[in-house]
PDB file of C-alpha atoms in Angstrom:
ATOM      1  CA  ASP A   1       0.044   0.043  -0.179  1.00  0.00           C
ATOM      2  CA  SER A   2       1.670   3.324  -1.296  1.00  0.00           C
ATOM      3  CA  GLY A   3      -0.652   5.484   1.108  1.00  0.00           C
ATOM      4  CA  VAL A   4      -2.321   7.169  -1.899  1.00  0.00           C
ATOM      5  CA  THR A   5      -5.741   5.831  -2.511  1.00  0.00           C
ATOM      6  CA  GLN A   6      -7.529   5.960  -5.626  1.00  0.00           C
ATOM      7  CA  THR A   7     -11.444   4.826  -6.063  1.00  0.00           C
ATOM      8  CA  PRO A   8     -12.753   3.327  -7.942  1.00  0.00           C
ATOM      9  CA  LYS A   9     -10.173   0.865  -9.273  1.00  0.00           C
ATOM     10  CA  HIS A  10     -12.418   0.041 -12.359  1.00  0.00           C
ATOM     11  CA  LEU A  11     -15.071   2.151 -14.171  1.00  0.00           C
ATOM     12  CA  ILE A  12     -16.881   1.250 -17.117  1.00  0.00           C
ATOM     13  CA  THR A  13     -19.486   3.983 -18.693  1.00  0.00           C
ATOM     14  CA  ALA A  14     -21.321   4.835 -21.860  1.00  0.00           C
ATOM     15  CA  THR A  15     -20.070   7.544 -24.110  1.00  0.00           C
ATOM     16  CA  GLY A  16     -21.503  10.931 -23.325  1.00  0.00           C
ATOM     17  CA  GLN A  17     -21.517  10.219 -19.695  1.00  0.00           C
ATOM     18  CA  ARG A  18     -19.767  12.072 -16.767  1.00  0.00           C
ATOM     19  CA  VAL A  19     -17.635  10.391 -14.043  1.00  0.00           C
ATOM     20  CA  THR A  20     -15.687  11.370 -11.086  1.00  0.00           C
ATOM     21  CA  LEU A  21     -12.401   9.858  -9.914  1.00  0.00           C
ATOM     22  CA  ARG A  22     -11.145  10.285  -6.607  1.00  0.00           C
ATOM     23  CA  CYS A  23      -7.731  10.465  -4.794  1.00  0.00           C
ATOM     24  CA  SER A  24      -6.659  10.484  -1.288  1.00  0.00           C
ATOM     25  CA  PRO A  25      -3.034  11.555  -0.991  1.00  0.00           C
ATOM     26  CA  ARG A  26      -0.427  10.206   1.399  1.00  0.00           C
ATOM     27  CA  SER A  27      -0.767  11.591   4.939  1.00  0.00           C
ATOM     28  CA  GLY A  28       0.867  14.975   4.948  1.00  0.00           C
ATOM     29  CA  ASP A  29       1.229  15.291   1.275  1.00  0.00           C
ATOM     30  CA  LEU A  30       0.186  18.709  -0.017  1.00  0.00           C
ATOM     31  CA  SER A  31       0.508  18.307  -3.652  1.00  0.00           C
ATOM     32  CA  VAL A  32      -1.767  16.209  -5.948  1.00  0.00           C
ATOM     33  CA  TYR A  33      -1.097  15.152  -9.670  1.00  0.00           C
ATOM     34  CA  TRP A  34      -3.166  13.576 -11.988  1.00  0.00           C
ATOM     35  CA  TYR A  35      -1.979  11.573 -14.985  1.00  0.00           C
ATOM     36  CA  GLN A  36      -3.561   9.902 -17.912  1.00  0.00           C
ATOM     37  CA  GLN A  37      -1.991   6.703 -19.337  1.00  0.00           C
ATOM     38  CA  SER A  38      -3.540   5.365 -22.534  1.00  0.00           C
ATOM     39  CA  LEU A  39      -2.812   1.703 -23.832  1.00  0.00           C
ATOM     40  CA  ASP A  40       1.042   1.175 -23.657  1.00  0.00           C
ATOM     41  CA  GLN A  41       1.704   4.673 -23.779  1.00  0.00           C
ATOM     42  CA  GLY A  42       3.561   7.026 -21.263  1.00  0.00           C
ATOM     43  CA  LEU A  43       2.001   9.004 -18.657  1.00  0.00           C
ATOM     44  CA  GLN A  44       0.606  12.553 -19.626  1.00  0.00           C
ATOM     45  CA  PHE A  45       0.560  15.006 -17.054  1.00  0.00           C
ATOM     46  CA  LEU A  46      -3.100  16.424 -16.545  1.00  0.00           C
ATOM     47  CA  ILE A  47      -3.136  18.758 -13.475  1.00  0.00           C
ATOM     48  CA  GLN A  48      -1.313  19.316 -10.226  1.00  0.00           C
ATOM     49  CA  TYR A  49      -2.981  20.996  -6.932  1.00  0.00           C
ATOM     50  CA  TYR A  50      -1.141  22.285  -4.225  1.00  0.00           C
ATOM     51  CA  ASN A  51      -2.895  22.742  -0.622  1.00  0.00           C
ATOM     52  CA  GLY A  52      -6.028  23.439  -2.488  1.00  0.00           C
ATOM     53  CA  GLU A  53      -4.999  25.567  -5.506  1.00  0.00           C
ATOM     54  CA  GLU A  54      -4.111  24.690  -8.856  1.00  0.00           C
ATOM     55  CA  ARG A  55      -0.336  24.970  -9.375  1.00  0.00           C
ATOM     56  CA  ALA A  56       0.053  23.552 -12.910  1.00  0.00           C
ATOM     57  CA  LYS A  57      -1.746  22.378 -15.865  1.00  0.00           C
ATOM     58  CA  GLY A  58      -0.760  20.078 -18.723  1.00  0.00           C
ATOM     59  CA  ASN A  59      -2.595  18.853 -21.790  1.00  0.00           C
ATOM     60  CA  ILE A  60      -5.972  18.592 -20.127  1.00  0.00           C
ATOM     61  CA  LEU A  61      -9.187  18.803 -22.191  1.00  0.00           C
ATOM     62  CA  GLU A  62     -11.743  21.336 -21.457  1.00  0.00           C
ATOM     63  CA  ARG A  63     -14.179  18.555 -20.843  1.00  0.00           C
ATOM     64  CA  PHE A  64     -12.010  17.437 -17.785  1.00  0.00           C
ATOM     65  CA  SER A  65     -11.679  19.522 -14.482  1.00  0.00           C
ATOM     66  CA  ALA A  66     -10.389  18.829 -11.238  1.00  0.00           C
ATOM     67  CA  GLN A  67     -10.449  20.242  -7.575  1.00  0.00           C
ATOM     68  CA  GLN A  68      -8.909  19.649  -4.273  1.00  0.00           C
ATOM     69  CA  PHE A  69     -10.941  19.953  -1.184  1.00  0.00           C
ATOM     70  CA  PRO A  70      -9.835  21.175   2.205  1.00  0.00           C
ATOM     71  CA  ASP A  71      -8.958  17.590   3.621  1.00  0.00           C
ATOM     72  CA  LEU A  72      -6.525  17.542   0.474  1.00  0.00           C
ATOM     73  CA  HIS A  73      -8.335  14.908  -1.326  1.00  0.00           C
ATOM     74  CA  SER A  74      -8.851  15.530  -4.948  1.00  0.00           C
ATOM     75  CA  GLU A  75     -11.402  14.727  -7.658  1.00  0.00           C
ATOM     76  CA  LEU A  76     -10.986  14.478 -11.441  1.00  0.00           C
ATOM     77  CA  ASN A  77     -14.301  14.951 -13.263  1.00  0.00           C
ATOM     78  CA  LEU A  78     -14.467  13.680 -16.959  1.00  0.00           C
ATOM     79  CA  SER A  79     -17.666  14.594 -18.869  1.00  0.00           C
ATOM     80  CA  SER A  80     -18.968  14.229 -22.324  1.00  0.00           C
ATOM     81  CA  LEU A  81     -16.762  10.877 -22.273  1.00  0.00           C
ATOM     82  CA  GLU A  82     -15.365   9.584 -25.818  1.00  0.00           C
ATOM     83  CA  LEU A  83     -14.111   6.154 -26.628  1.00  0.00           C
ATOM     84  CA  GLY A  84     -10.516   7.804 -26.580  1.00  0.00           C
ATOM     85  CA  ASP A  85     -10.989   8.808 -22.823  1.00  0.00           C
ATOM     86  CA  SER A  86     -10.533   5.049 -22.033  1.00  0.00           C
ATOM     87  CA  ALA A  87      -7.101   4.864 -20.045  1.00  0.00           C
ATOM     88  CA  LEU A  88      -5.669   4.423 -16.860  1.00  0.00           C
ATOM     89  CA  TYR A  89      -5.919   7.452 -14.672  1.00  0.00           C
ATOM     90  CA  PHE A  90      -3.073   7.811 -12.067  1.00  0.00           C
ATOM     91  CA  CYS A  91      -3.206  10.227  -9.069  1.00  0.00           C
ATOM     92  CA  ALA A  92       0.152  11.039  -7.410  1.00  0.00           C
ATOM     93  CA  SER A  93       1.256  12.912  -4.113  1.00  0.00           C
ATOM     94  CA  SER A  94       4.055  14.549  -2.927  1.00  0.00           C
ATOM     95  CA  ALA A  95       5.127  16.296   0.345  1.00  0.00           C
ATOM     96  CA  GLY A  96       5.816  19.766  -1.133  1.00  0.00           C
ATOM     97  CA  GLY A  97       4.757  21.657  -4.204  1.00  0.00           C
ATOM     98  CA  GLY A  98       6.761  19.185  -6.354  1.00  0.00           C
ATOM     99  CA  PRO A  99       8.616  16.031  -6.434  1.00  0.00           C
ATOM    100  CA  LYS A 100      12.158  17.030  -5.593  1.00  0.00           C
ATOM    101  CA  ASP A 101      12.492  15.233  -2.579  1.00  0.00           C
ATOM    102  CA  TYR A 102      11.525  11.750  -3.005  1.00  0.00           C
ATOM    103  CA  GLY A 103       9.608  11.691  -6.274  1.00  0.00           C
ATOM    104  CA  TYR A 104       5.903  11.204  -6.535  1.00  0.00           C
ATOM    105  CA  THR A 105       4.039   8.376  -4.620  1.00  0.00           C
ATOM    106  CA  PHE A 106       1.632   6.870  -7.074  1.00  0.00           C
ATOM    107  CA  GLY A 107      -1.907   5.285  -6.430  1.00  0.00           C
ATOM    108  CA  SER A 108      -2.775   2.204  -8.148  1.00  0.00           C
ATOM    109  CA  GLY A 109      -4.991   4.038 -10.809  1.00  0.00           C
ATOM    110  CA  THR A 110      -8.468   4.046 -12.126  1.00  0.00           C
ATOM    111  CA  ARG A 111      -9.020   2.147 -15.222  1.00  0.00           C
ATOM    112  CA  LEU A 112     -11.714   3.944 -17.112  1.00  0.00           C
ATOM    113  CA  THR A 113     -13.463   1.985 -19.921  1.00  0.00           C
ATOM    114  CA  VAL A 114     -15.772   3.905 -22.351  1.00  0.00           C
ATOM    115  CA  VAL A 115     -18.152   1.882 -24.303  1.00  0.00           C
TER     116      VAL A 115
ATOM    117  CA  ALA B   1       9.590  22.445 -23.050  1.00  0.00           C
ATOM    118  CA  GLN B   2      11.537  19.738 -21.525  1.00  0.00           C
ATOM    119  CA  THR B   3      11.176  16.412 -23.405  1.00  0.00           C
ATOM    120  CA  VAL B   4      12.435  12.720 -22.277  1.00  0.00           C
ATOM    121  CA  THR B   5      13.353  10.260 -25.001  1.00  0.00           C
ATOM    122  CA  GLN B   6      13.402   6.420 -24.471  1.00  0.00           C
ATOM    123  CA  SER B   7      14.858   4.867 -27.543  1.00  0.00           C
ATOM    124  CA  GLN B   8      14.230   1.385 -26.835  1.00  0.00           C
ATOM    125  CA  PRO B   9      10.647   0.314 -27.000  1.00  0.00           C
ATOM    126  CA  GLU B  10      11.323  -3.222 -25.879  1.00  0.00           C
ATOM    127  CA  MET B  11      14.182  -5.241 -24.571  1.00  0.00           C
ATOM    128  CA  SER B  12      14.839  -8.722 -23.073  1.00  0.00           C
ATOM    129  CA  VAL B  13      17.514 -10.050 -20.965  1.00  0.00           C
ATOM    130  CA  GLN B  14      18.536 -13.502 -19.583  1.00  0.00           C
ATOM    131  CA  GLU B  15      17.987 -14.217 -15.911  1.00  0.00           C
ATOM    132  CA  ALA B  16      20.871 -13.127 -13.790  1.00  0.00           C
ATOM    133  CA  GLU B  17      22.545 -11.050 -16.676  1.00  0.00           C
ATOM    134  CA  THR B  18      22.990  -7.368 -16.751  1.00  0.00           C
ATOM    135  CA  VAL B  19      20.821  -4.918 -19.008  1.00  0.00           C
ATOM    136  CA  THR B  20      20.987  -1.198 -19.617  1.00  0.00           C
ATOM    137  CA  LEU B  21      18.085   1.011 -20.377  1.00  0.00           C
ATOM    138  CA  SER B  22      18.764   4.296 -22.352  1.00  0.00           C
ATOM    139  CA  CYS B  23      17.209   7.656 -21.758  1.00  0.00           C
ATOM    140  CA  THR B  24      17.999  11.195 -22.896  1.00  0.00           C
ATOM    141  CA  TYR B  25      16.300  14.314 -22.173  1.00  0.00           C
ATOM    142  CA  ASP B  26      16.442  17.890 -23.146  1.00  0.00           C
ATOM    143  CA  THR B  27      16.547  20.873 -21.157  1.00  0.00           C
ATOM    144  CA  SER B  28      18.318  24.310 -20.944  1.00  0.00           C
ATOM    145  CA  GLU B  29      18.419  24.340 -17.159  1.00  0.00           C
ATOM    146  CA  SER B  30      21.172  23.174 -15.126  1.00  0.00           C
ATOM    147  CA  ASN B  31      19.440  22.015 -12.042  1.00  0.00           C
ATOM    148  CA  TYR B  32      16.731  19.224 -12.212  1.00  0.00           C
ATOM    149  CA  TYR B  33      15.928  15.747 -11.010  1.00  0.00           C
ATOM    150  CA  LEU B  34      15.695  12.570 -12.995  1.00  0.00           C
ATOM    151  CA  PHE B  35      14.036   9.586 -12.120  1.00  0.00           C
ATOM    152  CA  TRP B  36      13.349   5.756 -13.233  1.00  0.00           C
ATOM    153  CA  TYR B  37       9.919   4.486 -12.388  1.00  0.00           C
ATOM    154  CA  LYS B  38       9.123   0.940 -12.702  1.00  0.00           C
ATOM    155  CA  GLN B  39       5.436  -0.266 -13.780  1.00  0.00           C
ATOM    156  CA  PRO B  40       4.876  -4.364 -13.505  1.00  0.00           C
ATOM    157  CA  PRO B  41       1.821  -5.833 -14.944  1.00  0.00           C
ATOM    158  CA  SER B  42       0.060  -4.813 -11.568  1.00  0.00           C
ATOM    159  CA  ARG B  43       0.158  -1.341 -13.263  1.00  0.00           C
ATOM    160  CA  GLN B  44       1.400   0.205 -10.106  1.00  0.00           C
ATOM    161  CA  MET B  45       4.213   2.771 -10.547  1.00  0.00           C
ATOM    162  CA  ILE B  46       7.150   2.172  -8.336  1.00  0.00           C
ATOM    163  CA  LEU B  47       9.984   4.650  -7.954  1.00  0.00           C
ATOM    164  CA  VAL B  48      13.366   2.711  -8.545  1.00  0.00           C
ATOM    165  CA  ILE B  49      15.944   5.300  -8.520  1.00  0.00           C
ATOM    166  CA  ARG B  50      16.590   9.206  -8.715  1.00  0.00           C
ATOM    167  CA  GLN B  51      19.464  11.354  -9.463  1.00  0.00           C
ATOM    168  CA  GLU B  52      20.001  15.133  -8.599  1.00  0.00           C
ATOM    169  CA  ALA B  53      21.552  16.729 -11.547  1.00  0.00           C
ATOM    170  CA  TYR B  54      24.206  18.777  -9.074  1.00  0.00           C
ATOM    171  CA  LYS B  55      25.590  15.587  -7.796  1.00  0.00           C
ATOM    172  CA  GLN B  56      28.289  14.066 -10.112  1.00  0.00           C
ATOM    173  CA  GLN B  57      28.211  10.895  -8.171  1.00  0.00           C
ATOM    174  CA  ASN B  58      25.940   8.131  -9.834  1.00  0.00           C
ATOM    175  CA  ALA B  59      23.156   6.980  -7.707  1.00  0.00           C
ATOM    176  CA  THR B  60      22.669   3.306  -6.748  1.00  0.00           C
ATOM    177  CA  GLU B  61      20.150   1.252  -5.248  1.00  0.00           C
ATOM    178  CA  ASN B  62      20.962  -2.539  -4.582  1.00  0.00           C
ATOM    179  CA  ARG B  63      20.996  -3.923  -8.199  1.00  0.00           C
ATOM    180  CA  PHE B  64      20.144  -0.756  -9.861  1.00  0.00           C
ATOM    181  CA  SER B  65      22.437   1.966 -10.830  1.00  0.00           C
ATOM    182  CA  VAL B  66      22.566   4.827 -13.167  1.00  0.00           C
ATOM    183  CA  ASN B  67      24.992   6.290 -15.379  1.00  0.00           C
ATOM    184  CA  PHE B  68      24.368  10.011 -15.376  1.00  0.00           C
ATOM    185  CA  GLN B  69      26.141  12.150 -18.334  1.00  0.00           C
ATOM    186  CA  LYS B  70      24.991  15.697 -17.753  1.00  0.00           C
ATOM    187  CA  ALA B  71      26.788  16.907 -20.688  1.00  0.00           C
ATOM    188  CA  ALA B  72      25.252  14.637 -22.949  1.00  0.00           C
ATOM    189  CA  LYS B  73      21.976  14.675 -21.233  1.00  0.00           C
ATOM    190  CA  SER B  74      21.930  11.142 -20.755  1.00  0.00           C
ATOM    191  CA  PHE B  75      20.635   9.165 -17.945  1.00  0.00           C
ATOM    192  CA  SER B  76      20.729   5.193 -18.319  1.00  0.00           C
ATOM    193  CA  LEU B  77      19.587   2.435 -16.024  1.00  0.00           C
ATOM    194  CA  LYS B  78      21.694  -0.582 -15.443  1.00  0.00           C
ATOM    195  CA  ILE B  79      20.083  -3.543 -13.899  1.00  0.00           C
ATOM    196  CA  SER B  80      22.327  -6.207 -12.506  1.00  0.00           C
ATOM    197  CA  ASP B  81      21.637  -9.921 -11.964  1.00  0.00           C
ATOM    198  CA  SER B  82      18.283  -9.340 -13.470  1.00  0.00           C
ATOM    199  CA  GLN B  83      15.378 -11.283 -11.806  1.00  0.00           C
ATOM    200  CA  LEU B  84      12.257 -12.467 -13.097  1.00  0.00           C
ATOM    201  CA  GLY B  85      10.519  -9.808 -11.049  1.00  0.00           C
ATOM    202  CA  ASP B  86      12.196  -7.100 -12.872  1.00  0.00           C
ATOM    203  CA  THR B  87      10.025  -7.940 -15.784  1.00  0.00           C
ATOM    204  CA  ALA B  88       7.938  -4.611 -16.316  1.00  0.00           C
ATOM    205  CA  MET B  89       7.580  -1.439 -18.229  1.00  0.00           C
ATOM    206  CA  TYR B  90      10.284   1.272 -17.177  1.00  0.00           C
ATOM    207  CA  PHE B  91       9.761   5.040 -17.371  1.00  0.00           C
ATOM    208  CA  CYS B  92      12.400   7.619 -17.370  1.00  0.00           C
ATOM    209  CA  ALA B  93      11.136  11.057 -15.863  1.00  0.00           C
ATOM    210  CA  PHE B  94      12.541  14.472 -15.414  1.00  0.00           C
ATOM    211  CA  THR B  95      11.589  17.559 -13.193  1.00  0.00           C
ATOM    212  CA  LEU B  96      13.117  20.819 -12.834  1.00  0.00           C
ATOM    213  CA  LEU B  97      13.469  22.104  -9.337  1.00  0.00           C
ATOM    214  CA  GLY B  98      10.847  24.369  -8.188  1.00  0.00           C
ATOM    215  CA  ASN B  99       7.778  22.379  -8.041  1.00  0.00           C
ATOM    216  CA  THR B 100       7.100  21.317 -11.685  1.00  0.00           C
ATOM    217  CA  PRO B 101       5.305  18.365 -12.622  1.00  0.00           C
ATOM    218  CA  LEU B 102       7.270  15.336 -13.778  1.00  0.00           C
ATOM    219  CA  VAL B 103       7.643  14.491 -17.577  1.00  0.00           C
ATOM    220  CA  PHE B 104       7.728  10.970 -18.545  1.00  0.00           C
ATOM    221  CA  GLY B 105       9.322   9.160 -21.387  1.00  0.00           C
ATOM    222  CA  LYS B 106       7.363   6.614 -23.177  1.00  0.00           C
ATOM    223  CA  GLY B 107       8.883   3.758 -21.684  1.00  0.00           C
ATOM    224  CA  THR B 108      10.847   0.624 -22.359  1.00  0.00           C
ATOM    225  CA  ARG B 109       9.337  -2.960 -21.882  1.00  0.00           C
ATOM    226  CA  LEU B 110      11.625  -5.067 -20.226  1.00  0.00           C
ATOM    227  CA  SER B 111      11.239  -8.970 -20.228  1.00  0.00           C
ATOM    228  CA  VAL B 112      13.642 -11.022 -18.147  1.00  0.00           C
ATOM    229  CA  ILE B 113      13.797 -14.592 -19.444  1.00  0.00           C
ATOM    230  CA  ALA B 114      14.537 -17.765 -17.421  1.00  0.00           C
TER     231      ALA B 114
END
């Protein structure tokens, strides 16, 4: 157990629907990062939050949004889902505003399948 | 923008042998961190080793070591005494100091053969 909890582990939904992925960071970590990993691809950075505020944004689609709550858990909302959104979505956390100390700690991911 | 390139999509190695995975990166900055992550079939991302750019000494973690060539912007991973459990995707990653997200390469799929 890495200490980063992602729910649900698997999600199957239809095109056009909306889903919410949840992440609880490791205890004491203030930063949360979201990554998308499509089949046999590398990890694409989506967005970072630090202590409740957006810190950095990657190639995140306008249909996607995220937030970090006062208890530091984060949610990634994906709407108007398309087949191409099927992927493994990772959440990671780090102690400070960046991974310079020990790198990220990753959750086990949410496998999203859009049918 | 920083980029990370892993030129070997797939590699294989015999059990107990040594294998080296290549990684190059592009940046104009002088201070940064480099990482190797392992992703086994379970899909969990596991930190293998990290290197601070300001340190000349190559990092080592048990059977894993790196060859960091700053001038060449190269950061290879050497796995000694390969074990079946080393079979996984290996990702090289880069980040600048100052709280920027990790940038990942596309990965190298390593198979350890008995």
